[in-house]
C-alpha positions as a printed Julia matrix, in Angstrom:
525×3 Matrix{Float64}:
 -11.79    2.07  -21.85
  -8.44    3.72  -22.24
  -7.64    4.07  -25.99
  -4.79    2.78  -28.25
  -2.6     5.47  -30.12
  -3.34    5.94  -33.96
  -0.23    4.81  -36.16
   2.21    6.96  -37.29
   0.86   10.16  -39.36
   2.41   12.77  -41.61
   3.16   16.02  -39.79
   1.3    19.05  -39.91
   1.97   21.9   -42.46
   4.42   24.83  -41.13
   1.58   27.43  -40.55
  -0.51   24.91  -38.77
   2.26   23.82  -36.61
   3.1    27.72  -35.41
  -0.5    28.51  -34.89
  -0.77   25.26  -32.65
   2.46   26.58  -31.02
   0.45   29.55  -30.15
  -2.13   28.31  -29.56
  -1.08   26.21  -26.82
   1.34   28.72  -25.52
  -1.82   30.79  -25.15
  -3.6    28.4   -23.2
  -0.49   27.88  -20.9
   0.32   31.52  -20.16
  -2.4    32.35  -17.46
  -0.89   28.74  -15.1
   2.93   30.81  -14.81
   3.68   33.09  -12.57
   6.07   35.34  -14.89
   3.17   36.17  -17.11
   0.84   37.85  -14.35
   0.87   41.84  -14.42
   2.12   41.92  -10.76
   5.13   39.29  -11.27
   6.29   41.65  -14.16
   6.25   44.88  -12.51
   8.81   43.43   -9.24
  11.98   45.0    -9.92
  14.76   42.95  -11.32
  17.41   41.82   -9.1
  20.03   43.48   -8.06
  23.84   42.91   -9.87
  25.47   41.2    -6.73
  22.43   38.82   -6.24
  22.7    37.38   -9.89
  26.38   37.24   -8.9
  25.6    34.98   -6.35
  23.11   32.32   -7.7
  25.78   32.31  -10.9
  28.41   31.47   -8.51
  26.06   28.98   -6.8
  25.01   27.17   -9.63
  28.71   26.82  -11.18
  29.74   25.17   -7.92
  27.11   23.05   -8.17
  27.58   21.36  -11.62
  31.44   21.57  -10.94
  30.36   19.53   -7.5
  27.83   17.37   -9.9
  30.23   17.03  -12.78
  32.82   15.24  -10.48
  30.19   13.2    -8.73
  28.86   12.2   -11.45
  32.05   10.83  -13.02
  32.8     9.06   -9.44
  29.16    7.22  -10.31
  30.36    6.38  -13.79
  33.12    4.87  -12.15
  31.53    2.62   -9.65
  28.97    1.77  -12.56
  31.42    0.55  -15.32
  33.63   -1.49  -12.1
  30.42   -3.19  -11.23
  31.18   -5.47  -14.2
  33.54   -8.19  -14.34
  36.69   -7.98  -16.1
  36.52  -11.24  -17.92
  33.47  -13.14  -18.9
  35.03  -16.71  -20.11
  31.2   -17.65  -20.71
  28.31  -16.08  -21.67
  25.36  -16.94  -18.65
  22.3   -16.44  -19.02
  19.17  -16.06  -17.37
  15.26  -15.16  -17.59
  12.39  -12.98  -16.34
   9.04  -14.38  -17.84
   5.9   -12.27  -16.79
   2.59  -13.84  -17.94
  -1.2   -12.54  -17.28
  -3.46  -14.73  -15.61
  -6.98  -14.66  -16.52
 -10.77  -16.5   -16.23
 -11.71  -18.63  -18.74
 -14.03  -14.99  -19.99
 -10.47  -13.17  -20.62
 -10.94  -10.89  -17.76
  -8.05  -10.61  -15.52
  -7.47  -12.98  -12.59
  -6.63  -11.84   -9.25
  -3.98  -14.34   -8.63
  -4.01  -13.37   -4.47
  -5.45  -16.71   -3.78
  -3.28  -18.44   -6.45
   0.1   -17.18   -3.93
  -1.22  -19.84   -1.38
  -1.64  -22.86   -4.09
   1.1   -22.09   -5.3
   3.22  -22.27   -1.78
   1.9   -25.28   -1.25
   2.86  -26.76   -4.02
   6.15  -25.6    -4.48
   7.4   -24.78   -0.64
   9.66  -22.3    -1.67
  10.38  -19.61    1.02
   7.63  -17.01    1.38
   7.81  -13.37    0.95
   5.38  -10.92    2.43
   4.56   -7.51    2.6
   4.56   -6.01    6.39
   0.26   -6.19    5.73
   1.12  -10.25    5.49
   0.07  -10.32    1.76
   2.23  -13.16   -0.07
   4.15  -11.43   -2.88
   6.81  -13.82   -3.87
   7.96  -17.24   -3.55
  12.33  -17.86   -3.36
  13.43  -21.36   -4.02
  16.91  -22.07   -4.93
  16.34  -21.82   -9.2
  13.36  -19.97   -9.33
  11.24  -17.07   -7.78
   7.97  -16.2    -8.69
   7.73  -12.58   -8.05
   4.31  -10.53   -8.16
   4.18   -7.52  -10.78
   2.3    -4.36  -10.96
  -0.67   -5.97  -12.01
  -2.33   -8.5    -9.62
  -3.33  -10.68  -12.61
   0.58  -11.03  -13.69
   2.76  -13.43  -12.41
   6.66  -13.64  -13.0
   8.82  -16.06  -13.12
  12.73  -15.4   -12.55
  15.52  -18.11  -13.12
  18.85  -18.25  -11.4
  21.77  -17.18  -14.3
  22.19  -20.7   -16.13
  25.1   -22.04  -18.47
  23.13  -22.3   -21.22
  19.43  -21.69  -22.76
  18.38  -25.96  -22.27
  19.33  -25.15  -18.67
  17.2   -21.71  -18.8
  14.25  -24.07  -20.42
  14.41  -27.18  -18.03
  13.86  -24.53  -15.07
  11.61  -22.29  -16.35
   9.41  -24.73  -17.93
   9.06  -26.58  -14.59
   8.2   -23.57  -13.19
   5.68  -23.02  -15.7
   4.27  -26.25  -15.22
   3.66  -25.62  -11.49
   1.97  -22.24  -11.95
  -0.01  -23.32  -14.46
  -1.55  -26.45  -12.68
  -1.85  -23.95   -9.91
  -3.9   -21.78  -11.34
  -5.82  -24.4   -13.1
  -6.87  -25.28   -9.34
  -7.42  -22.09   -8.28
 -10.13  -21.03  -11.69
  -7.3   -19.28  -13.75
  -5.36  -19.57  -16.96
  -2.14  -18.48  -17.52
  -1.39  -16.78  -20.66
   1.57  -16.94  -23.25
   0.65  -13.37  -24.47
   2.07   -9.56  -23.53
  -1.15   -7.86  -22.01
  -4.4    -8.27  -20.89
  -6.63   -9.31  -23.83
  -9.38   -8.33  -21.87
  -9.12   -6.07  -18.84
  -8.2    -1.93  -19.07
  -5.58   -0.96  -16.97
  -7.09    0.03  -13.74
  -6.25    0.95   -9.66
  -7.74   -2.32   -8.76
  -5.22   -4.52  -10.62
  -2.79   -2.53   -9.08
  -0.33   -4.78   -6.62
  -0.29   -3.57   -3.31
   3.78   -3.03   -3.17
   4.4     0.25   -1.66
   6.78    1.63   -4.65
   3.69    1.11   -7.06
   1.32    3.23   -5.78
   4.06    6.39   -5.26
   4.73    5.61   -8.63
   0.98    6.07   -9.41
   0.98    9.18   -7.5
   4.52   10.62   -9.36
   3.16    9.5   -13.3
  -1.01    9.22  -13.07
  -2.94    7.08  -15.06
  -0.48    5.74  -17.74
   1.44    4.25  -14.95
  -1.13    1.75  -14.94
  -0.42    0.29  -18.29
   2.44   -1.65  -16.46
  -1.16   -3.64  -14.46
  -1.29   -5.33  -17.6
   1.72   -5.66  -19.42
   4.07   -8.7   -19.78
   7.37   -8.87  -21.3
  10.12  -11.52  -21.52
  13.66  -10.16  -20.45
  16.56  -11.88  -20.75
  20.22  -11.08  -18.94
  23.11  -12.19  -20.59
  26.69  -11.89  -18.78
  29.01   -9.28  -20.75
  32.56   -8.11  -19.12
  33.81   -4.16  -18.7
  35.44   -3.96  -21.78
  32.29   -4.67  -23.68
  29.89   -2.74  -22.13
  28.96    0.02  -24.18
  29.16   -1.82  -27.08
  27.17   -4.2   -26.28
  24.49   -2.07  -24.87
  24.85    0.47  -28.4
  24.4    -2.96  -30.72
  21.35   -4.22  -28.44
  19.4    -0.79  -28.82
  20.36   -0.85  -32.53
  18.71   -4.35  -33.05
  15.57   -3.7   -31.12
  13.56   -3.7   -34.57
  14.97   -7.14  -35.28
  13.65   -7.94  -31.58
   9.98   -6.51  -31.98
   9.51   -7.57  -35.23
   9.66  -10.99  -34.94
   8.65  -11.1   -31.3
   5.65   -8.63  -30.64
   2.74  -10.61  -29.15
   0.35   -7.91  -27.57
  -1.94   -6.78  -30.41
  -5.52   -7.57  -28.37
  -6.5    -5.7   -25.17
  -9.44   -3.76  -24.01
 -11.48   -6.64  -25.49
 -10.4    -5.94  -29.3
  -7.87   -5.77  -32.08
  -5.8    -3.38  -31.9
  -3.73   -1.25  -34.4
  -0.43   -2.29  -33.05
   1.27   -5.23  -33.25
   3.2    -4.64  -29.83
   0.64   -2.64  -27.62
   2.46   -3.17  -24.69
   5.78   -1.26  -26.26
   3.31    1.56  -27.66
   1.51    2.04  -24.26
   4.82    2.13  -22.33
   6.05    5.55  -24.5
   2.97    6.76  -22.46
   4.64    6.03  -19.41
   7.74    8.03  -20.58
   5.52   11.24  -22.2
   3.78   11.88  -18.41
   6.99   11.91  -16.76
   7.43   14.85  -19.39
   4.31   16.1   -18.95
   3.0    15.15  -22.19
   0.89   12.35  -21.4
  -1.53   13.44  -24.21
   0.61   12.75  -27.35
   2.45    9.02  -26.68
   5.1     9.11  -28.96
   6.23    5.63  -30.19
   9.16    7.03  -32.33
  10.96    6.22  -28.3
  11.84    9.67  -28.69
  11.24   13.42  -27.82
  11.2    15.47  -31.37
  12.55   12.33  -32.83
  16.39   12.72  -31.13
  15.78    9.84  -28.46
  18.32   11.29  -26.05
  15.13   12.23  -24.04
  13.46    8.86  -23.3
  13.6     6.64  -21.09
  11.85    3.93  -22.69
  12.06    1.58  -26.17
  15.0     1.68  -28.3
  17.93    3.98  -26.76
  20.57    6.46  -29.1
  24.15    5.0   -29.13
  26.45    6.49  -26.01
  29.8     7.08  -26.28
  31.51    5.57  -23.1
  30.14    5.06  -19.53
  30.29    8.66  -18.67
  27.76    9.67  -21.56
  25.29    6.86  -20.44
  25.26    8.39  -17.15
  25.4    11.83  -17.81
  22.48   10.71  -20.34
  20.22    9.24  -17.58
  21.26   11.61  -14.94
  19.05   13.98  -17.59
  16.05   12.28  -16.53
  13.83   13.12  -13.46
  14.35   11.13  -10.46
  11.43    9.34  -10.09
  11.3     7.15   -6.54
  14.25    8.17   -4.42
  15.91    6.23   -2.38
  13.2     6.65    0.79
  10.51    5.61   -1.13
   8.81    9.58   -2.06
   7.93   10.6    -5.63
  11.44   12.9    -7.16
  10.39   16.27   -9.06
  13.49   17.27  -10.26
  16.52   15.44  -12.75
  18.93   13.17  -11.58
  21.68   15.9   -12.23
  19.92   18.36   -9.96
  19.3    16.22   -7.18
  23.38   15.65   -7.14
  23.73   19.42   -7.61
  21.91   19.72   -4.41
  23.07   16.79   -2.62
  24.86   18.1     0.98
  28.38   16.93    1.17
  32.32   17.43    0.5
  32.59   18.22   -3.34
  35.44   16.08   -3.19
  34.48   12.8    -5.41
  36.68   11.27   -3.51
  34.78   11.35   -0.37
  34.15    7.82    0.09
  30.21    8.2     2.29
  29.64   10.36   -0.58
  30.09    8.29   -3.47
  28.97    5.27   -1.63
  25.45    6.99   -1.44
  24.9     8.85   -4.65
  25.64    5.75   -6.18
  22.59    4.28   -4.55
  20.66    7.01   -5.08
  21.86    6.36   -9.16
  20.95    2.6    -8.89
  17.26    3.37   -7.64
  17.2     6.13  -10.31
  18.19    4.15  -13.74
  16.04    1.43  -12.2
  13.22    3.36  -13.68
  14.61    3.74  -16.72
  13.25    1.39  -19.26
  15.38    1.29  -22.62
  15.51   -1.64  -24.47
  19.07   -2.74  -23.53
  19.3    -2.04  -20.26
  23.35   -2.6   -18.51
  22.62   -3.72  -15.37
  25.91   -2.87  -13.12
  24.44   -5.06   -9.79
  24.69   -8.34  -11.97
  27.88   -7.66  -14.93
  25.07   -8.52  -17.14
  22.9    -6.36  -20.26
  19.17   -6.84  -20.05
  17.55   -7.25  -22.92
  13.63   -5.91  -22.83
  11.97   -5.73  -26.09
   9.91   -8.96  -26.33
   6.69   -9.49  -25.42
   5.39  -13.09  -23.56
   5.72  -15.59  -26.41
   2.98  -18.51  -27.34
   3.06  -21.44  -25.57
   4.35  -23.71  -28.22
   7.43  -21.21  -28.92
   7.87  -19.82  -25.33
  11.68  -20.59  -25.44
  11.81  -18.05  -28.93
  12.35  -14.53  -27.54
  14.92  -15.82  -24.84
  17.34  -17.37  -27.42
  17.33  -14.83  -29.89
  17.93  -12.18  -27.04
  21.08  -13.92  -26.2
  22.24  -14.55  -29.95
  21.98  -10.76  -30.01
  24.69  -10.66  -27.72
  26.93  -12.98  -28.96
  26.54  -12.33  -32.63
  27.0    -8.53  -31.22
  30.1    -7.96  -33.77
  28.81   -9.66  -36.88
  25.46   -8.07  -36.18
  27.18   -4.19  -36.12
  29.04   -5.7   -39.2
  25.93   -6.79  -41.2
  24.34   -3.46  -40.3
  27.08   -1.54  -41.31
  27.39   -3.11  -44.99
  23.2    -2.89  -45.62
  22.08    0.04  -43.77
  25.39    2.16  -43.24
  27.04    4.14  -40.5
  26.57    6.9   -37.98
  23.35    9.17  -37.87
  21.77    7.95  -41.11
  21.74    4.17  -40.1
  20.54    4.89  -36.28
  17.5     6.63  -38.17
  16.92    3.89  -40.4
  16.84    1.65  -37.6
  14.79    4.06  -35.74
  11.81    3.93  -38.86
  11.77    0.14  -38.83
  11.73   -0.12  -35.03
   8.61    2.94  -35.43
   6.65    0.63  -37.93
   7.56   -3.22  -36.73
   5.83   -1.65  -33.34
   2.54   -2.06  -35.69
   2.87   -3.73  -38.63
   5.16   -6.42  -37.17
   7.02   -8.56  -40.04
   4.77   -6.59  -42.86
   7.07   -3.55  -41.97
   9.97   -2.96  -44.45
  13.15   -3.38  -43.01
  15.97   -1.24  -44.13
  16.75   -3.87  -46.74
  14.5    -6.89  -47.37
  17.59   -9.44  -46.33
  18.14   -7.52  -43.33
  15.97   -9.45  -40.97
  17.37  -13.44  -42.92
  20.66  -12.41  -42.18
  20.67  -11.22  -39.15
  18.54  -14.27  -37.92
  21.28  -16.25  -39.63
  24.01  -14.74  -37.96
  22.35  -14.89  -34.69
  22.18  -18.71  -35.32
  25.81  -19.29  -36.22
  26.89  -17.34  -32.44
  24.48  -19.75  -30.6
  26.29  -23.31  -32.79
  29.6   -21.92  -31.92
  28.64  -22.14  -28.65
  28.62  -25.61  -28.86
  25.45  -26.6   -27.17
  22.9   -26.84  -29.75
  21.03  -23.8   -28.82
  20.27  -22.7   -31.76
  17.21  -25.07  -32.89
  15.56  -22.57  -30.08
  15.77  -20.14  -32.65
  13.64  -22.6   -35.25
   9.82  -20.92  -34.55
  11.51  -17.2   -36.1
  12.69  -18.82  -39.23
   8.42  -20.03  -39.69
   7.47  -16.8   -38.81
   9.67  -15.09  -41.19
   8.71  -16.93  -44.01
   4.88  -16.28  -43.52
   5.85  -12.57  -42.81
   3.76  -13.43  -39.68
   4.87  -12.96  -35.64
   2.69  -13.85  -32.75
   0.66  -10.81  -32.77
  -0.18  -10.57  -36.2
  -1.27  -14.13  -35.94
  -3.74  -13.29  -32.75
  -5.43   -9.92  -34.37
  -6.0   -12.18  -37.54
  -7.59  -15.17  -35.82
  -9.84  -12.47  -33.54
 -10.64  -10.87  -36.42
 -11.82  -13.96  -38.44
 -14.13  -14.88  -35.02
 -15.54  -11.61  -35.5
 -16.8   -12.36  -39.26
 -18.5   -15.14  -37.91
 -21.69  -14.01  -37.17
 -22.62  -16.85  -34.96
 -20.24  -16.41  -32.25
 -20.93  -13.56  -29.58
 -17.95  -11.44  -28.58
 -17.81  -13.64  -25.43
 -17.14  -16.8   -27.12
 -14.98  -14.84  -29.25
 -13.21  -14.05  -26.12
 -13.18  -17.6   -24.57
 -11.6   -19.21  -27.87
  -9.12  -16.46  -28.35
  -8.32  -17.12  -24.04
  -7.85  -20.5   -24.98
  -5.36  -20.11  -27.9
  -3.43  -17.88  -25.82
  -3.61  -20.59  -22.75
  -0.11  -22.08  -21.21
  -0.53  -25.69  -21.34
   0.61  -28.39  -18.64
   4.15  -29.74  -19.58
   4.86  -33.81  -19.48
């Protein structure tokens, strides 16, 4: 079964490191063409040809520079000017499993679940159901048949968020109780290894499996709990910046995916860890996940976990047109960056050209769609997305939702409070950076910056939601016990597998079955 990345380790000594460099350089050299004896005896080309593909390739990023600002344009207006109230709504994924922990196919649980809802019916053109559309909630199928997700309409406030989503747990969950299943308040398969047969049968999946290879199936069995809260045009960037910044606050209190492949694992957010595998095959370097969320430790590279601040609009997009285009617009697998398919793109240079702009900017919506950080602007709806958090416990499902939003309204205070403990500019992003690296293991146990860092912020975060004037904060309640016993979801799961397993009288498959039933959603009155 696919393997969990060790924790963080001290790097190699300088000799080491260059004879590796060799090493592997070595081991490359016979797969590129420039290196064979045949390649390096063709003459070199001639002064007026390297004339030419200079003059081509200036054009080209003059062409992409301007197109690319027309994109940052139609991005940032895609955002309301004024946001008099903060909305806010939720995407819950949750696995579904049998009673043993494997993963349930929920296929048959689509038609229980129609029935019992009678929400409108979406299906694939094979006739396989693959969502349900009522007028508050969808239920949505992910990339894993065994997760289901469940999608509110934007509400005024988190009780409205809770009255819908929890009757929409309610109704999945009796659901699958009638169809053999339990749903799970959890972020992965406990049980199951990512695999092609959990894979949905959505067409965009598979070419996704075909463009990445086998660590695009870590998103079969993932399941995270995204929130979008409403921000206006003005706010944007700083909003997205301070999200990204607080991801460690996020993960630390909120990682709940430290059992899969049947064991304990060494992470406290597994789900976070595995997706930085998703991010090193794009780059080729599916072999050495890196869960810094960062090439060589800059982070401008990723495209995943906790994203490097951006200037303005233009250096968000500039930053993700640096990525490779993944799924195009037609549904086949991209080779090449963002920035060089707009380089090639056929057309007027003039950014003005209104067909133009019109469909580069699609192409740039399909692109960033793909591009996973862990505040994530989303143009379509004025709104940031907030991806961190794993599926919380039953008993504290609401937990991850409302602190998500207070990180958007405290968003000032927040930058504040970081500023006076940790500091400014490079030094406190790397700071940040280390505590996001550890909390992605050690959960709560990992040293924050400063030891108040976490109190305060969870304090501030609880004044923005009373000044909203709704009494959202006693959502927040469950973090405050979980700070004080320096304990979050997943520590609390790896510790109660692990006591099962010093119990010599239980069998790893009743370990499996009581852990499945901790885990388990309940019915709600």
């Amino acid at each position: 079964s696919p393997r969990s990345p060790s924790p963080p380790s001290p790097p190699p000594r300088r000799g080491r490191l260059r004879a590796d460099k060799k090493a592997r350089a070595h081991q490359r050299a016979p797969q590129t063409s420039w290196t064979r004896p045949e390649a390096r005896r063709r003459a070199p080309p001639s002064s007026s040809t390297l004339a030419a593909v200079l003059q081509r390739r200036r054009m080209g990023s003059a062409a992409a520079t301007r197109r690319l600002a027309a994109i940052a344009r139609r991005f940032a207006n895609g955002f309301r000017e004024t946001v008099p109230w903060r909305t806010i709504g939720r995407e819950a994924e949750h696995p579904v499993v049998h009673p043993d922990g494997e993963a349930f196919d929920c296929t048959p649980l689509w038609s229980v679940l129609s029935s019992r809802t009678g929400y409108e019916e979406e299906r694939l053109p094979t006739g396989e159901l693959i969502g349900l559309h009522g007028k508050d909630i969808t239920f949505s199928a992910e990339v894993g048949k065994g997760t289901m997700e469940i999608i509110t309409r934007p509400c005024e406030d988190i009780h409205e968020v809770a009255e819908l989503y929890d009757k929409a747990l309610s109704q999945l969950v009796a659901s699958a109780d009638e169809a053999g299943g339990k749903v799970l308040g959890f972020g992965i398969q406990p049980k199951t290894a990512p695999s092609t047969s959990l894979l949905t049968a959505k067409p965009r999946y598979w070419t996704l499996l075909r463009a990445l290879g086998e660590p695009w199936l870590w998103f079969t069995v993932t399941a995270s709990d995204q929130t979008h809260v409403a921000i206006d045009r003005a706010e944007m960037i700083e909003v997205s910046n301070t999200v990204n910044l607080l991801t460690p606050l996020t993960t630390a209190l909120c990682a709940n995916s430290s059992v899969y492949c049947g064991r304990a694992q060494p992470e406290c957010t597994g789900r976070e860890v595995q997706m930085e595998r998703v991010g090193a095959a794009i780059k080729g370097r599916a072999e050495t996940p890196s869960v810094v969320g960062c090439a060589g430790g800059s982070g401008a590279s990723t495209r995943h976990g906790m994203m490097l601040p951006v200037r303005d609009v233009e250096d968000l997009v500039a930053r993700h047109s640096a990525h490779r285009y993944l799924l195009k617009v037609d549904g086949s697998v991209g080779h090449d960056t963002f920035q060089q398919f707009v380089e090639a793109c056929p057309g007027p240079c003039d950014a003005d050209n209104e067909t133009v702009e019109t469909e580069l900017f699609e192409h740039f919506l399909k692109h960033e769609h793909y591009i996973w950080h862990s505040g994530r602007l989303r143009s379509q709806h004025s709104t940031i997305e907030l991806r961190s958090a794993c599926q919380q416990p039953f008993n504290e499902r609401h937990a991850a939702c409302a602190l998500n939003a207070a990180i958007v309204c405290a968003g000032p205070r927040l930058r504040r409070l970081v500023s006076q403990q940790v500091g400014e500019g490079e030094a406190a992003v790397a700071a940040m950076q280390k505590w996001w690296r550890e909390s992605l293991y050690w959960g709560l146990e990992a040293p924050a910056p400063l030891e108040t860092l976490p109190s305060r912020a969870l304090e501030i975060c609880s004044e923005a939601l009373h000044e909203r004037g709704r009494g959202e904060e006693m959502f927040l309640e469950p973090l405050y016990a979980r700070l004080d016993r320096k304990e979050n979801p997943a520590q609390s799961a790896r510790r109660l597998l692990n006591e099962l397993e010093r119990n010599r009288e239980t069998t790893s498959a009743i370990r499996m079955e009581l852990l499945v039933d901790h885990l388990s959603c309940k019915s709600i009155a």
